[in-house]
């Protein structure tokens, strides 16, 4: 390249420009296996979340799949609860509750979700476990990757990818099993009879799992996850994060176990780099809180093991807060400071929404009624001195059992529903649409004659077998001049 000096008359010597790549080249990370308190928590969370994910679609409730998001029938079954398109508000509330819970836990304890329960973390843990079982721990994997291709290397790699592929395929199958009955899906998969979309989603979700957990790993957290980008705005100086204690650890340096670090002017960090080797995102936590840190606490376990071996107190890397590190207050104060305006506001909001949604769900009627005026049939005189209005009534029974209902109306003297054989039977989880005729006498007994114009009336649909199951809907009745 030509330097600026050439263009300005040749006075300055040419400046050699260095080519800088736009994107950082990925350095493959080989996280070292670690054991300890937080590793056990991570394993427990992996087992729990996957037991739920893989197990729930196989549960049965009232003769059907307990949890089924039946998109074709536009019904979401959640055990005894069936949500219809009209109930989309509950799904919106569920999303709001999830978001608020995430905000609350992030404000109090940082990236707990990322470190223990996020599917990316969980599947990466599972795939890493398989990798370690087949290829060995960190050093063995580094050596294997560096070695030239041989039959042995090919067999080992093929074994690992086959195991990954099997997990990914089963994950894709389970995912689709939430949207179409999983047993039926299994039978059709075995007999090569899957629908086009089903096959696509099994393959797509399986491929995404294989790619994200097997190949992309920490890159998903570093470059793709939107939550990683904005979670720092929820942090403050009292948020509990994983941090290295530089006041205790520095100056770092190697020493023998017998040496007294204070005599040698050293802190507690022996600069063994175990914390870096166990880190799934390959960062050095000693450089401070970083965007890439997913809060998995592997470095805490790794460093605690080193501290144990050296005979130093644990916790050189630990759950702490900026304020605790700066002011040195104790653990009790650390957790007491979890109660602060931001977290209390999130918690109260969460409580109110959850309580409101729970009450609304508990009071949710299995009947839905919609009365619409029939625009094609205006008010007419059905008989001498009797005015008739016609409506369309849409009745929906969201229950899993059939019901019988009666229909009545109030709001005008002598108002009655005519021409319907009552009670009306409506099947389980079904909708009925029919014409509803209502009549009003112009000279009702014991009441004054209705005036001309539109009158508000109320239609009541009452279940025969349960007084509590009742729905009202309002409309107008027109008396012509
Ligand atoms: S594991 Fe602990 S002692 Fe070793 S380098 Fe990391 S912080 Fe220092
Ligand atoms: S720095 Fe520690 S907590 Fe953060 S990702 Fe690495 S190992 Fe996990």
GROMACS .gro file of C-alpha atoms and ligand atoms in nm:
model
  497
    1UNK     CA    1   0.000   0.000   0.000
    2UNK     CA    2   0.109   0.362  -0.049
    3UNK     CA    3   0.153   0.592   0.248
    4UNK     CA    4  -0.001   0.942   0.268
    5UNK     CA    5   0.340   1.103   0.218
    6UNK     CA    6   0.349   1.002  -0.151
    7UNK     CA    7   0.034   1.193  -0.227
    8UNK     CA    8   0.166   1.504  -0.052
    9UNK     CA    9   0.476   1.560  -0.257
   10UNK     CA   10   0.707   1.282  -0.141
   11UNK     CA   11   0.840   1.464   0.167
   12UNK     CA   12   0.747   1.191   0.413
   13UNK     CA   13   0.874   0.833   0.375
   14UNK     CA   14   0.610   0.576   0.273
   15UNK     CA   15   0.427   0.422   0.568
   16UNK     CA   16   0.373   0.048   0.549
   17UNK     CA   17   0.010  -0.029   0.636
   18UNK     CA   18  -0.063  -0.338   0.837
   19UNK     CA   19  -0.354  -0.552   0.726
   20UNK     CA   20  -0.587  -0.620   1.015
   21UNK     CA   21  -0.856  -0.888   0.973
   22UNK     CA   22  -1.209  -0.765   1.026
   23UNK     CA   23  -1.301  -1.072   1.228
   24UNK     CA   24  -1.102  -1.240   1.500
   25UNK     CA   25  -0.986  -1.585   1.390
   26UNK     CA   26  -1.126  -1.848   1.620
   27UNK     CA   27  -0.883  -2.016   1.851
   28UNK     CA   28  -1.024  -2.359   1.939
   29UNK     CA   29  -1.085  -2.393   2.311
   30UNK     CA   30  -1.021  -2.719   2.493
   31UNK     CA   31  -1.183  -2.670   2.834
   32UNK     CA   32  -1.026  -2.885   3.103
   33UNK     CA   33  -1.257  -3.102   3.316
   34UNK     CA   34  -1.317  -2.966   3.663
   35UNK     CA   35  -1.489  -3.094   3.973
   36UNK     CA   36  -1.627  -2.911   4.272
   37UNK     CA   37  -1.941  -2.765   4.424
   38UNK     CA   38  -2.045  -2.559   4.122
   39UNK     CA   39  -1.960  -2.835   3.874
   40UNK     CA   40  -2.199  -3.058   4.070
   41UNK     CA   41  -2.467  -2.788   4.050
   42UNK     CA   42  -2.416  -2.764   3.675
   43UNK     CA   43  -2.450  -3.142   3.634
   44UNK     CA   44  -2.764  -3.138   3.850
   45UNK     CA   45  -2.913  -2.858   3.639
   46UNK     CA   46  -2.823  -3.038   3.314
   47UNK     CA   47  -2.992  -3.356   3.441
   48UNK     CA   48  -3.297  -3.170   3.567
   49UNK     CA   49  -3.356  -2.956   3.257
   50UNK     CA   50  -3.302  -3.246   3.020
   51UNK     CA   51  -3.522  -3.477   3.223
   52UNK     CA   52  -3.795  -3.216   3.187
   53UNK     CA   53  -3.727  -3.148   2.817
   54UNK     CA   54  -3.696  -3.510   2.704
   55UNK     CA   55  -3.954  -3.649   2.949
   56UNK     CA   56  -4.250  -3.409   2.940
   57UNK     CA   57  -4.376  -3.494   2.587
   58UNK     CA   58  -4.415  -3.859   2.695
   59UNK     CA   59  -4.653  -3.775   2.981
   60UNK     CA   60  -5.022  -3.847   2.933
   61UNK     CA   61  -5.317  -3.652   3.069
   62UNK     CA   62  -5.684  -3.748   3.022
   63UNK     CA   63  -5.590  -3.986   2.741
   64UNK     CA   64  -5.391  -3.730   2.541
   65UNK     CA   65  -5.037  -3.593   2.544
   66UNK     CA   66  -5.008  -3.380   2.860
   67UNK     CA   67  -4.812  -3.096   2.695
   68UNK     CA   68  -4.889  -3.045   2.330
   69UNK     CA   69  -4.876  -2.722   2.130
   70UNK     CA   70  -5.116  -2.838   1.864
   71UNK     CA   71  -5.065  -2.571   1.598
   72UNK     CA   72  -5.286  -2.748   1.342
   73UNK     CA   73  -5.585  -2.749   1.578
   74UNK     CA   74  -5.478  -2.411   1.724
   75UNK     CA   75  -5.490  -2.544   2.081
   76UNK     CA   76  -5.216  -2.553   2.343
   77UNK     CA   77  -5.257  -2.829   2.600
   78UNK     CA   78  -5.073  -2.788   2.930
   79UNK     CA   79  -5.186  -3.078   3.148
   80UNK     CA   80  -5.544  -2.985   3.255
   81UNK     CA   81  -5.532  -2.646   3.088
   82UNK     CA   82  -5.619  -2.588   2.724
   83UNK     CA   83  -5.534  -2.252   2.571
   84UNK     CA   84  -5.712  -2.137   2.258
   85UNK     CA   85  -5.614  -1.857   2.019
   86UNK     CA   86  -5.839  -1.629   2.230
   87UNK     CA   87  -5.613  -1.702   2.530
   88UNK     CA   88  -5.300  -1.568   2.363
   89UNK     CA   89  -5.285  -1.312   2.646
   90UNK     CA   90  -5.168  -1.591   2.881
   91UNK     CA   91  -4.877  -1.672   2.653
   92UNK     CA   92  -4.788  -1.303   2.643
   93UNK     CA   93  -4.803  -1.298   3.025
   94UNK     CA   94  -4.581  -1.608   3.039
   95UNK     CA   95  -4.321  -1.436   2.821
   96UNK     CA   96  -4.335  -1.123   3.040
   97UNK     CA   97  -4.294  -1.337   3.355
   98UNK     CA   98  -3.991  -1.516   3.201
   99UNK     CA   99  -3.834  -1.183   3.102
  100UNK     CA  100  -3.894  -1.027   3.444
  101UNK     CA  101  -3.759  -1.335   3.624
  102UNK     CA  102  -3.448  -1.313   3.406
  103UNK     CA  103  -3.408  -0.942   3.489
  104UNK     CA  104  -3.455  -1.011   3.861
  105UNK     CA  105  -3.201  -1.295   3.879
  106UNK     CA  106  -2.956  -1.102   3.662
  107UNK     CA  107  -2.980  -0.791   3.881
  108UNK     CA  108  -2.919  -1.002   4.194
  109UNK     CA  109  -2.679  -1.271   4.080
  110UNK     CA  110  -2.551  -1.188   3.731
  111UNK     CA  111  -2.552  -1.450   3.459
  112UNK     CA  112  -2.700  -1.738   3.661
  113UNK     CA  113  -2.919  -1.836   3.368
  114UNK     CA  114  -2.626  -1.844   3.124
  115UNK     CA  115  -2.403  -2.043   3.356
  116UNK     CA  116  -2.645  -2.312   3.463
  117UNK     CA  117  -2.968  -2.338   3.265
  118UNK     CA  118  -2.932  -2.180   2.919
  119UNK     CA  119  -2.978  -2.451   2.650
  120UNK     CA  120  -2.651  -2.342   2.487
  121UNK     CA  121  -2.462  -2.407   2.813
  122UNK     CA  122  -2.651  -2.726   2.887
  123UNK     CA  123  -2.599  -2.882   2.542
  124UNK     CA  124  -2.238  -2.770   2.529
  125UNK     CA  125  -2.185  -2.944   2.865
  126UNK     CA  126  -2.346  -3.260   2.729
  127UNK     CA  127  -2.143  -3.256   2.407
  128UNK     CA  128  -1.824  -3.180   2.600
  129UNK     CA  129  -1.893  -3.472   2.832
  130UNK     CA  130  -1.923  -3.703   2.529
  131UNK     CA  131  -1.606  -3.553   2.382
  132UNK     CA  132  -1.412  -3.613   2.704
  133UNK     CA  133  -1.537  -3.971   2.732
  134UNK     CA  134  -1.429  -4.051   2.375
  135UNK     CA  135  -1.124  -3.830   2.315
  136UNK     CA  136  -0.999  -3.776   2.670
  137UNK     CA  137  -0.936  -3.460   2.870
  138UNK     CA  138  -0.779  -3.134   2.751
  139UNK     CA  139  -0.424  -3.250   2.673
  140UNK     CA  140  -0.535  -3.569   2.499
  141UNK     CA  141  -0.775  -3.367   2.282
  142UNK     CA  142  -0.508  -3.111   2.192
  143UNK     CA  143  -0.269  -3.392   2.097
  144UNK     CA  144  -0.534  -3.575   1.896
  145UNK     CA  145  -0.623  -3.264   1.696
  146UNK     CA  146  -0.255  -3.188   1.631
  147UNK     CA  147  -0.180  -3.546   1.520
  148UNK     CA  148  -0.191  -3.634   1.148
  149UNK     CA  149  -0.493  -3.828   1.026
  150UNK     CA  150  -0.471  -4.202   1.094
  151UNK     CA  151  -0.721  -4.487   1.116
  152UNK     CA  152  -0.729  -4.451   1.496
  153UNK     CA  153  -0.796  -4.077   1.480
  154UNK     CA  154  -1.065  -4.133   1.218
  155UNK     CA  155  -1.239  -4.397   1.433
  156UNK     CA  156  -1.227  -4.176   1.744
  157UNK     CA  157  -1.363  -3.873   1.559
  158UNK     CA  158  -1.631  -4.082   1.385
  159UNK     CA  159  -1.740  -4.224   1.720
  160UNK     CA  160  -1.767  -3.878   1.874
  161UNK     CA  161  -1.963  -3.731   1.585
  162UNK     CA  162  -2.196  -4.032   1.574
  163UNK     CA  163  -2.273  -3.985   1.945
  164UNK     CA  164  -2.326  -3.611   1.892
  165UNK     CA  165  -2.545  -3.683   1.593
  166UNK     CA  166  -2.760  -3.927   1.791
  167UNK     CA  167  -2.814  -3.673   2.073
  168UNK     CA  168  -2.889  -3.397   1.823
  169UNK     CA  169  -3.138  -3.612   1.632
  170UNK     CA  170  -3.315  -3.717   1.949
  171UNK     CA  171  -3.329  -3.351   2.056
  172UNK     CA  172  -3.483  -3.251   1.722
  173UNK     CA  173  -3.735  -3.534   1.747
  174UNK     CA  174  -3.827  -3.433   2.105
  175UNK     CA  175  -3.864  -3.068   2.004
  176UNK     CA  176  -4.109  -3.156   1.724
  177UNK     CA  177  -4.282  -3.390   1.972
  178UNK     CA  178  -4.405  -3.081   2.156
  179UNK     CA  179  -4.600  -2.978   1.846
  180UNK     CA  180  -4.726  -3.309   1.713
  181UNK     CA  181  -4.812  -3.620   1.922
  182UNK     CA  182  -4.471  -3.769   1.996
  183UNK     CA  183  -4.568  -4.137   1.993
  184UNK     CA  184  -4.737  -4.104   1.658
  185UNK     CA  185  -4.436  -3.905   1.533
  186UNK     CA  186  -4.205  -4.189   1.644
  187UNK     CA  187  -4.408  -4.453   1.462
  188UNK     CA  188  -4.410  -4.243   1.145
  189UNK     CA  189  -4.038  -4.173   1.176
  190UNK     CA  190  -3.958  -4.545   1.202
  191UNK     CA  191  -4.177  -4.624   0.900
  192UNK     CA  192  -4.027  -4.332   0.698
  193UNK     CA  193  -4.364  -4.167   0.687
  194UNK     CA  194  -4.292  -3.822   0.830
  195UNK     CA  195  -4.460  -3.515   0.683
  196UNK     CA  196  -4.237  -3.268   0.500
  197UNK     CA  197  -4.250  -3.000   0.771
  198UNK     CA  198  -4.199  -3.251   1.051
  199UNK     CA  199  -3.890  -3.394   0.880
  200UNK     CA  200  -3.762  -3.042   0.816
  201UNK     CA  201  -3.799  -2.930   1.180
  202UNK     CA  202  -3.649  -3.250   1.323
  203UNK     CA  203  -3.349  -3.205   1.093
  204UNK     CA  204  -3.327  -2.828   1.147
  205UNK     CA  205  -3.344  -2.839   1.527
  206UNK     CA  206  -3.112  -3.140   1.539
  207UNK     CA  207  -2.866  -2.966   1.307
  208UNK     CA  208  -2.882  -2.646   1.518
  209UNK     CA  209  -2.807  -2.850   1.832
  210UNK     CA  210  -2.518  -3.033   1.665
  211UNK     CA  211  -2.373  -2.713   1.522
  212UNK     CA  212  -2.419  -2.491   1.827
  213UNK     CA  213  -2.312  -2.737   2.096
  214UNK     CA  214  -2.054  -2.933   1.898
  215UNK     CA  215  -1.887  -2.669   1.683
  216UNK     CA  216  -1.990  -2.312   1.767
  217UNK     CA  217  -1.993  -2.342   2.147
  218UNK     CA  218  -1.863  -2.023   2.310
  219UNK     CA  219  -1.902  -1.832   1.983
  220UNK     CA  220  -2.281  -1.844   2.026
  221UNK     CA  221  -2.244  -1.668   2.362
  222UNK     CA  222  -1.978  -1.427   2.240
  223UNK     CA  223  -2.120  -1.321   1.905
  224UNK     CA  224  -2.477  -1.441   1.861
  225UNK     CA  225  -2.660  -1.419   2.193
  226UNK     CA  226  -2.849  -1.088   2.230
  227UNK     CA  227  -2.886  -1.137   2.606
  228UNK     CA  228  -2.508  -1.127   2.649
  229UNK     CA  229  -2.511  -0.785   2.483
  230UNK     CA  230  -2.765  -0.612   2.705
  231UNK     CA  231  -2.734  -0.795   3.036
  232UNK     CA  232  -2.464  -0.557   3.156
  233UNK     CA  233  -2.722  -0.276   3.180
  234UNK     CA  234  -2.892  -0.481   3.454
  235UNK     CA  235  -2.570  -0.503   3.654
  236UNK     CA  236  -2.477  -0.259   3.926
  237UNK     CA  237  -2.202  -0.250   4.187
  238UNK     CA  238  -2.399  -0.487   4.414
  239UNK     CA  239  -2.474  -0.753   4.151
  240UNK     CA  240  -2.318  -1.083   4.253
  241UNK     CA  241  -2.074  -1.189   3.981
  242UNK     CA  242  -1.779  -1.424   3.955
  243UNK     CA  243  -1.462  -1.227   4.010
  244UNK     CA  244  -1.098  -1.268   4.095
  245UNK     CA  245  -0.982  -1.089   4.413
  246UNK     CA  246  -0.676  -0.894   4.296
  247UNK     CA  247  -0.618  -0.755   4.646
  248UNK     CA  248  -0.555  -1.107   4.766
  249UNK     CA  249  -0.408  -1.263   4.454
  250UNK     CA  250  -0.154  -1.003   4.336
  251UNK     CA  251   0.133  -0.994   4.280
  252UNK     CA  252   0.091  -1.335   4.125
  253UNK     CA  253   0.373  -1.581   4.070
  254UNK     CA  254   0.481  -1.944   4.103
  255UNK     CA  255   0.620  -2.072   4.430
  256UNK     CA  256   0.660  -2.401   4.611
  257UNK     CA  257   0.400  -2.522   4.854
  258UNK     CA  258   0.638  -2.478   5.143
  259UNK     CA  259   0.724  -2.116   5.059
  260UNK     CA  260   0.563  -1.832   5.252
  261UNK     CA  261   0.416  -1.602   4.984
  262UNK     CA  262   0.422  -1.295   5.213
  263UNK     CA  263   0.793  -1.335   5.274
  264UNK     CA  264   0.848  -1.343   4.899
  265UNK     CA  265   0.618  -1.048   4.843
  266UNK     CA  266   0.359  -1.256   4.655
  267UNK     CA  267  -0.018  -1.274   4.667
  268UNK     CA  268  -0.216  -1.601   4.666
  269UNK     CA  269  -0.233  -1.648   4.286
  270UNK     CA  270   0.027  -1.906   4.185
  271UNK     CA  271  -0.026  -1.818   3.816
  272UNK     CA  272  -0.103  -2.181   3.729
  273UNK     CA  273  -0.362  -2.072   3.468
  274UNK     CA  274  -0.600  -2.351   3.572
  275UNK     CA  275  -0.879  -2.090   3.580
  276UNK     CA  276  -0.811  -2.014   3.212
  277UNK     CA  277  -0.783  -2.381   3.112
  278UNK     CA  278  -1.121  -2.475   3.262
  279UNK     CA  279  -1.300  -2.172   3.116
  280UNK     CA  280  -1.540  -2.274   2.837
  281UNK     CA  281  -1.504  -1.930   2.676
  282UNK     CA  282  -1.126  -1.926   2.712
  283UNK     CA  283  -1.098  -1.598   2.904
  284UNK     CA  284  -0.874  -1.503   3.193
  285UNK     CA  285  -1.102  -1.391   3.476
  286UNK     CA  286  -0.803  -1.224   3.642
  287UNK     CA  287  -0.834  -0.945   3.385
  288UNK     CA  288  -1.166  -0.839   3.538
  289UNK     CA  289  -1.533  -0.885   3.450
  290UNK     CA  290  -1.566  -0.952   3.079
  291UNK     CA  291  -1.853  -0.970   2.836
  292UNK     CA  292  -1.754  -1.327   2.743
  293UNK     CA  293  -1.789  -1.461   3.098
  294UNK     CA  294  -2.105  -1.672   3.115
  295UNK     CA  295  -2.087  -1.711   3.493
  296UNK     CA  296  -2.043  -2.089   3.490
  297UNK     CA  297  -1.814  -2.087   3.797
  298UNK     CA  298  -1.578  -2.347   3.646
  299UNK     CA  299  -1.289  -2.113   3.732
  300UNK     CA  300  -1.412  -2.095   4.093
  301UNK     CA  301  -1.394  -2.473   4.126
  302UNK     CA  302  -1.060  -2.488   3.943
  303UNK     CA  303  -0.901  -2.221   4.160
  304UNK     CA  304  -1.044  -2.367   4.483
  305UNK     CA  305  -0.872  -2.696   4.400
  306UNK     CA  306  -0.544  -2.510   4.358
  307UNK     CA  307  -0.597  -2.322   4.685
  308UNK     CA  308  -0.666  -2.655   4.861
  309UNK     CA  309  -0.345  -2.803   4.724
  310UNK     CA  310  -0.147  -2.496   4.832
  311UNK     CA  311  -0.308  -2.490   5.176
  312UNK     CA  312  -0.454  -2.139   5.117
  313UNK     CA  313  -0.812  -2.038   5.197
  314UNK     CA  314  -1.060  -2.096   4.913
  315UNK     CA  315  -1.232  -1.812   4.729
  316UNK     CA  316  -0.955  -1.632   4.542
  317UNK     CA  317  -1.204  -1.647   4.256
  318UNK     CA  318  -1.555  -1.642   4.399
  319UNK     CA  319  -1.909  -1.512   4.381
  320UNK     CA  320  -1.875  -1.153   4.497
  321UNK     CA  321  -1.975  -0.799   4.399
  322UNK     CA  322  -1.778  -0.492   4.298
  323UNK     CA  323  -1.880  -0.330   4.626
  324UNK     CA  324  -1.774  -0.630   4.834
  325UNK     CA  325  -1.436  -0.643   4.663
  326UNK     CA  326  -1.384  -0.269   4.714
  327UNK     CA  327  -1.513  -0.243   5.072
  328UNK     CA  328  -1.439  -0.593   5.197
  329UNK     CA  329  -1.768  -0.654   5.378
  330UNK     CA  330  -1.883  -1.008   5.466
  331UNK     CA  331  -2.106  -1.263   5.292
  332UNK     CA  332  -2.411  -1.173   5.495
  333UNK     CA  333  -2.392  -0.811   5.382
  334UNK     CA  334  -2.337  -0.930   5.024
  335UNK     CA  335  -2.671  -1.111   5.021
  336UNK     CA  336  -2.841  -0.838   5.224
  337UNK     CA  337  -2.756  -0.593   4.948
  338UNK     CA  338  -2.954  -0.812   4.709
  339UNK     CA  339  -3.254  -0.623   4.849
  340UNK     CA  340  -3.228  -0.289   4.673
  341UNK     CA  341  -3.475  -0.071   4.479
  342UNK     CA  342  -3.410  -0.234   4.141
  343UNK     CA  343  -3.449  -0.594   4.262
  344UNK     CA  344  -3.748  -0.508   4.484
  345UNK     CA  345  -3.919  -0.339   4.187
  346UNK     CA  346  -3.861  -0.644   3.964
  347UNK     CA  347  -3.977  -0.882   4.240
  348UNK     CA  348  -4.295  -0.683   4.315
  349UNK     CA  349  -4.384  -0.656   3.948
  350UNK     CA  350  -4.324  -1.028   3.905
  351UNK     CA  351  -4.537  -1.109   4.208
  352UNK     CA  352  -4.826  -0.891   4.091
  353UNK     CA  353  -4.824  -1.036   3.738
  354UNK     CA  354  -4.793  -1.398   3.856
  355UNK     CA  355  -5.069  -1.350   4.116
  356UNK     CA  356  -5.294  -1.177   3.862
  357UNK     CA  357  -5.238  -1.447   3.600
  358UNK     CA  358  -5.297  -1.726   3.855
  359UNK     CA  359  -5.627  -1.574   3.968
  360UNK     CA  360  -5.733  -1.514   3.606
  361UNK     CA  361  -5.650  -1.875   3.516
  362UNK     CA  362  -5.833  -2.010   3.822
  363UNK     CA  363  -6.144  -1.808   3.733
  364UNK     CA  364  -6.119  -1.881   3.361
  365UNK     CA  365  -6.457  -2.000   3.235
  366UNK     CA  366  -6.462  -2.302   3.003
  367UNK     CA  367  -6.739  -2.128   2.805
  368UNK     CA  368  -6.685  -1.845   2.560
  369UNK     CA  369  -6.979  -1.658   2.413
  370UNK     CA  370  -6.997  -1.400   2.140
  371UNK     CA  371  -7.333  -1.249   2.035
  372UNK     CA  372  -7.334  -1.046   1.712
  373UNK     CA  373  -7.627  -0.873   1.553
  374UNK     CA  374  -7.727  -1.032   1.223
  375UNK     CA  375  -7.673  -0.743   0.984
  376UNK     CA  376  -7.881  -0.914   0.715
  377UNK     CA  377  -8.196  -0.928   0.929
  378UNK     CA  378  -8.313  -0.602   1.081
  379UNK     CA  379  -8.579  -0.573   1.350
  380UNK     CA  380  -8.916  -0.693   1.228
  381UNK     CA  381  -9.267  -0.751   1.355
  382UNK     CA  382  -9.277  -1.131   1.397
  383UNK     CA  383  -9.641  -1.127   1.509
  384UNK     CA  384  -9.886  -0.849   1.586
  385UNK     CA  385  -9.732  -0.629   1.860
  386UNK     CA  386  -9.419  -0.851   1.886
  387UNK     CA  387  -9.078  -0.727   1.768
  388UNK     CA  388  -8.808  -0.977   1.676
  389UNK     CA  389  -8.431  -0.922   1.639
  390UNK     CA  390  -8.197  -1.188   1.500
  391UNK     CA  391  -7.838  -1.246   1.613
  392UNK     CA  392  -7.556  -1.486   1.546
  393UNK     CA  393  -7.433  -1.658   1.858
  394UNK     CA  394  -7.091  -1.822   1.871
  395UNK     CA  395  -7.058  -2.064   2.159
  396UNK     CA  396  -6.728  -2.227   2.248
  397UNK     CA  397  -6.669  -2.505   2.501
  398UNK     CA  398  -6.297  -2.512   2.584
  399UNK     CA  399  -6.345  -2.797   2.833
  400UNK     CA  400  -6.237  -3.153   2.766
  401UNK     CA  401  -6.592  -3.279   2.833
  402UNK     CA  402  -6.922  -3.204   2.661
  403UNK     CA  403  -7.170  -2.965   2.824
  404UNK     CA  404  -7.537  -2.870   2.808
  405UNK     CA  405  -7.627  -2.504   2.837
  406UNK     CA  406  -7.934  -2.284   2.849
  407UNK     CA  407  -7.958  -1.940   2.688
  408UNK     CA  408  -8.164  -1.653   2.829
  409UNK     CA  409  -8.169  -1.274   2.790
  410UNK     CA  410  -8.254  -0.975   3.012
  411UNK     CA  411  -8.273  -0.599   2.968
  412UNK     CA  412  -8.625  -0.539   2.830
  413UNK     CA  413  -8.964  -0.629   2.978
  414UNK     CA  414  -9.091  -0.956   2.828
  415UNK     CA  415  -8.764  -1.024   2.636
  416UNK     CA  416  -8.736  -1.393   2.546
  417UNK     CA  417  -8.527  -1.632   2.338
  418UNK     CA  418  -8.744  -1.816   2.086
  419UNK     CA  419  -8.713  -2.101   1.839
  420UNK     CA  420  -8.435  -2.285   2.024
  421UNK     CA  421  -8.462  -2.629   2.171
  422UNK     CA  422  -8.307  -2.594   2.516
  423UNK     CA  423  -8.080  -2.708   2.674
  424UNK     CA  424  -7.828  -2.699   2.392
  425UNK     CA  425  -7.558  -2.969   2.381
  426UNK     CA  426  -7.206  -2.869   2.286
  427UNK     CA  427  -6.924  -3.119   2.242
  428UNK     CA  428  -6.587  -3.118   2.419
  429UNK     CA  429  -6.342  -2.858   2.286
  430UNK     CA  430  -6.576  -2.747   2.014
  431UNK     CA  431  -6.748  -2.441   1.874
  432UNK     CA  432  -7.110  -2.392   1.768
  433UNK     CA  433  -7.244  -2.107   1.559
  434UNK     CA  434  -7.619  -2.059   1.526
  435UNK     CA  435  -7.893  -1.801   1.473
  436UNK     CA  436  -8.046  -1.662   1.790
  437UNK     CA  437  -8.393  -1.509   1.772
  438UNK     CA  438  -8.521  -1.283   2.048
  439UNK     CA  439  -8.864  -1.125   2.081
  440UNK     CA  440  -9.014  -0.839   2.282
  441UNK     CA  441  -9.389  -0.769   2.317
  442UNK     CA  442  -9.480  -0.405   2.249
  443UNK     CA  443  -9.733  -0.416   2.532
  444UNK     CA  444  -9.575  -0.631   2.805
  445UNK     CA  445  -9.797  -0.735   3.095
  446UNK     CA  446  -9.737  -0.521   3.404
  447UNK     CA  447  -9.471  -0.299   3.242
  448UNK     CA  448  -9.459   0.009   3.022
  449UNK     CA  449  -9.417  -0.027   2.647
  450UNK     CA  450  -9.053  -0.011   2.523
  451UNK     CA  451  -8.955   0.309   2.348
  452UNK     CA  452  -8.834   0.309   1.989
  453UNK     CA  453  -8.457   0.289   1.943
  454UNK     CA  454  -8.166   0.069   2.054
  455UNK     CA  455  -8.180  -0.095   2.398
  456UNK     CA  456  -7.890  -0.262   2.576
  457UNK     CA  457  -7.963  -0.624   2.661
  458UNK     CA  458  -7.761  -0.906   2.817
  459UNK     CA  459  -7.747  -1.264   2.692
  460UNK     CA  460  -7.668  -1.529   2.954
  461UNK     CA  461  -7.533  -1.877   2.877
  462UNK     CA  462  -7.558  -2.106   3.179
  463UNK     CA  463  -7.417  -2.460   3.212
  464UNK     CA  464  -7.689  -2.699   3.323
  465UNK     CA  465  -7.466  -2.906   3.551
  466UNK     CA  466  -7.263  -2.629   3.717
  467UNK     CA  467  -7.401  -2.296   3.845
  468UNK     CA  468  -7.050  -2.148   3.849
  469UNK     CA  469  -7.006  -2.197   3.474
  470UNK     CA  470  -7.190  -1.901   3.331
  471UNK     CA  471  -7.108  -1.638   3.067
  472UNK     CA  472  -7.272  -1.306   2.982
  473UNK     CA  473  -7.246  -1.102   2.667
  474UNK     CA  474  -7.405  -0.768   2.587
  475UNK     CA  475  -7.570  -0.652   2.267
  476UNK     CA  476  -7.855  -0.422   2.159
  477UNK     CA  477  -8.219  -0.484   2.076
  478UNK     CA  478  -8.379  -0.247   1.825
  479UNK     CA  479  -8.740  -0.136   1.849
  480UNK     CA  480  -8.838   0.027   1.519
  481UNK     CA  481  -9.040   0.353   1.512
  482LIG     S1  482  -0.645  -2.087   3.920
  482LIG    FE1  483  -0.626  -1.942   4.089
  482LIG     S2  484  -0.412  -1.956   4.140
  482LIG    FE2  485  -0.426  -2.048   3.940
  482LIG     S3  486  -0.393  -1.876   3.800
  482LIG    FE3  487  -0.610  -1.885   3.832
  482LIG     S4  488  -0.644  -1.742   3.997
  482LIG    FE4  489  -0.427  -1.786   4.000
  483LIG     S1  490  -1.441  -1.675   3.358
  483LIG    FE1  491  -1.504  -1.834   3.499
  483LIG     S2  492  -1.724  -1.805   3.525
  483LIG    FE2  493  -1.662  -1.686   3.346
  483LIG     S3  494  -1.700  -1.825   3.175
  483LIG    FE3  495  -1.486  -1.852   3.234
  483LIG     S4  496  -1.491  -2.022   3.378
  483LIG    FE4  497  -1.700  -1.953   3.358
   0.00000   0.00000   0.00000
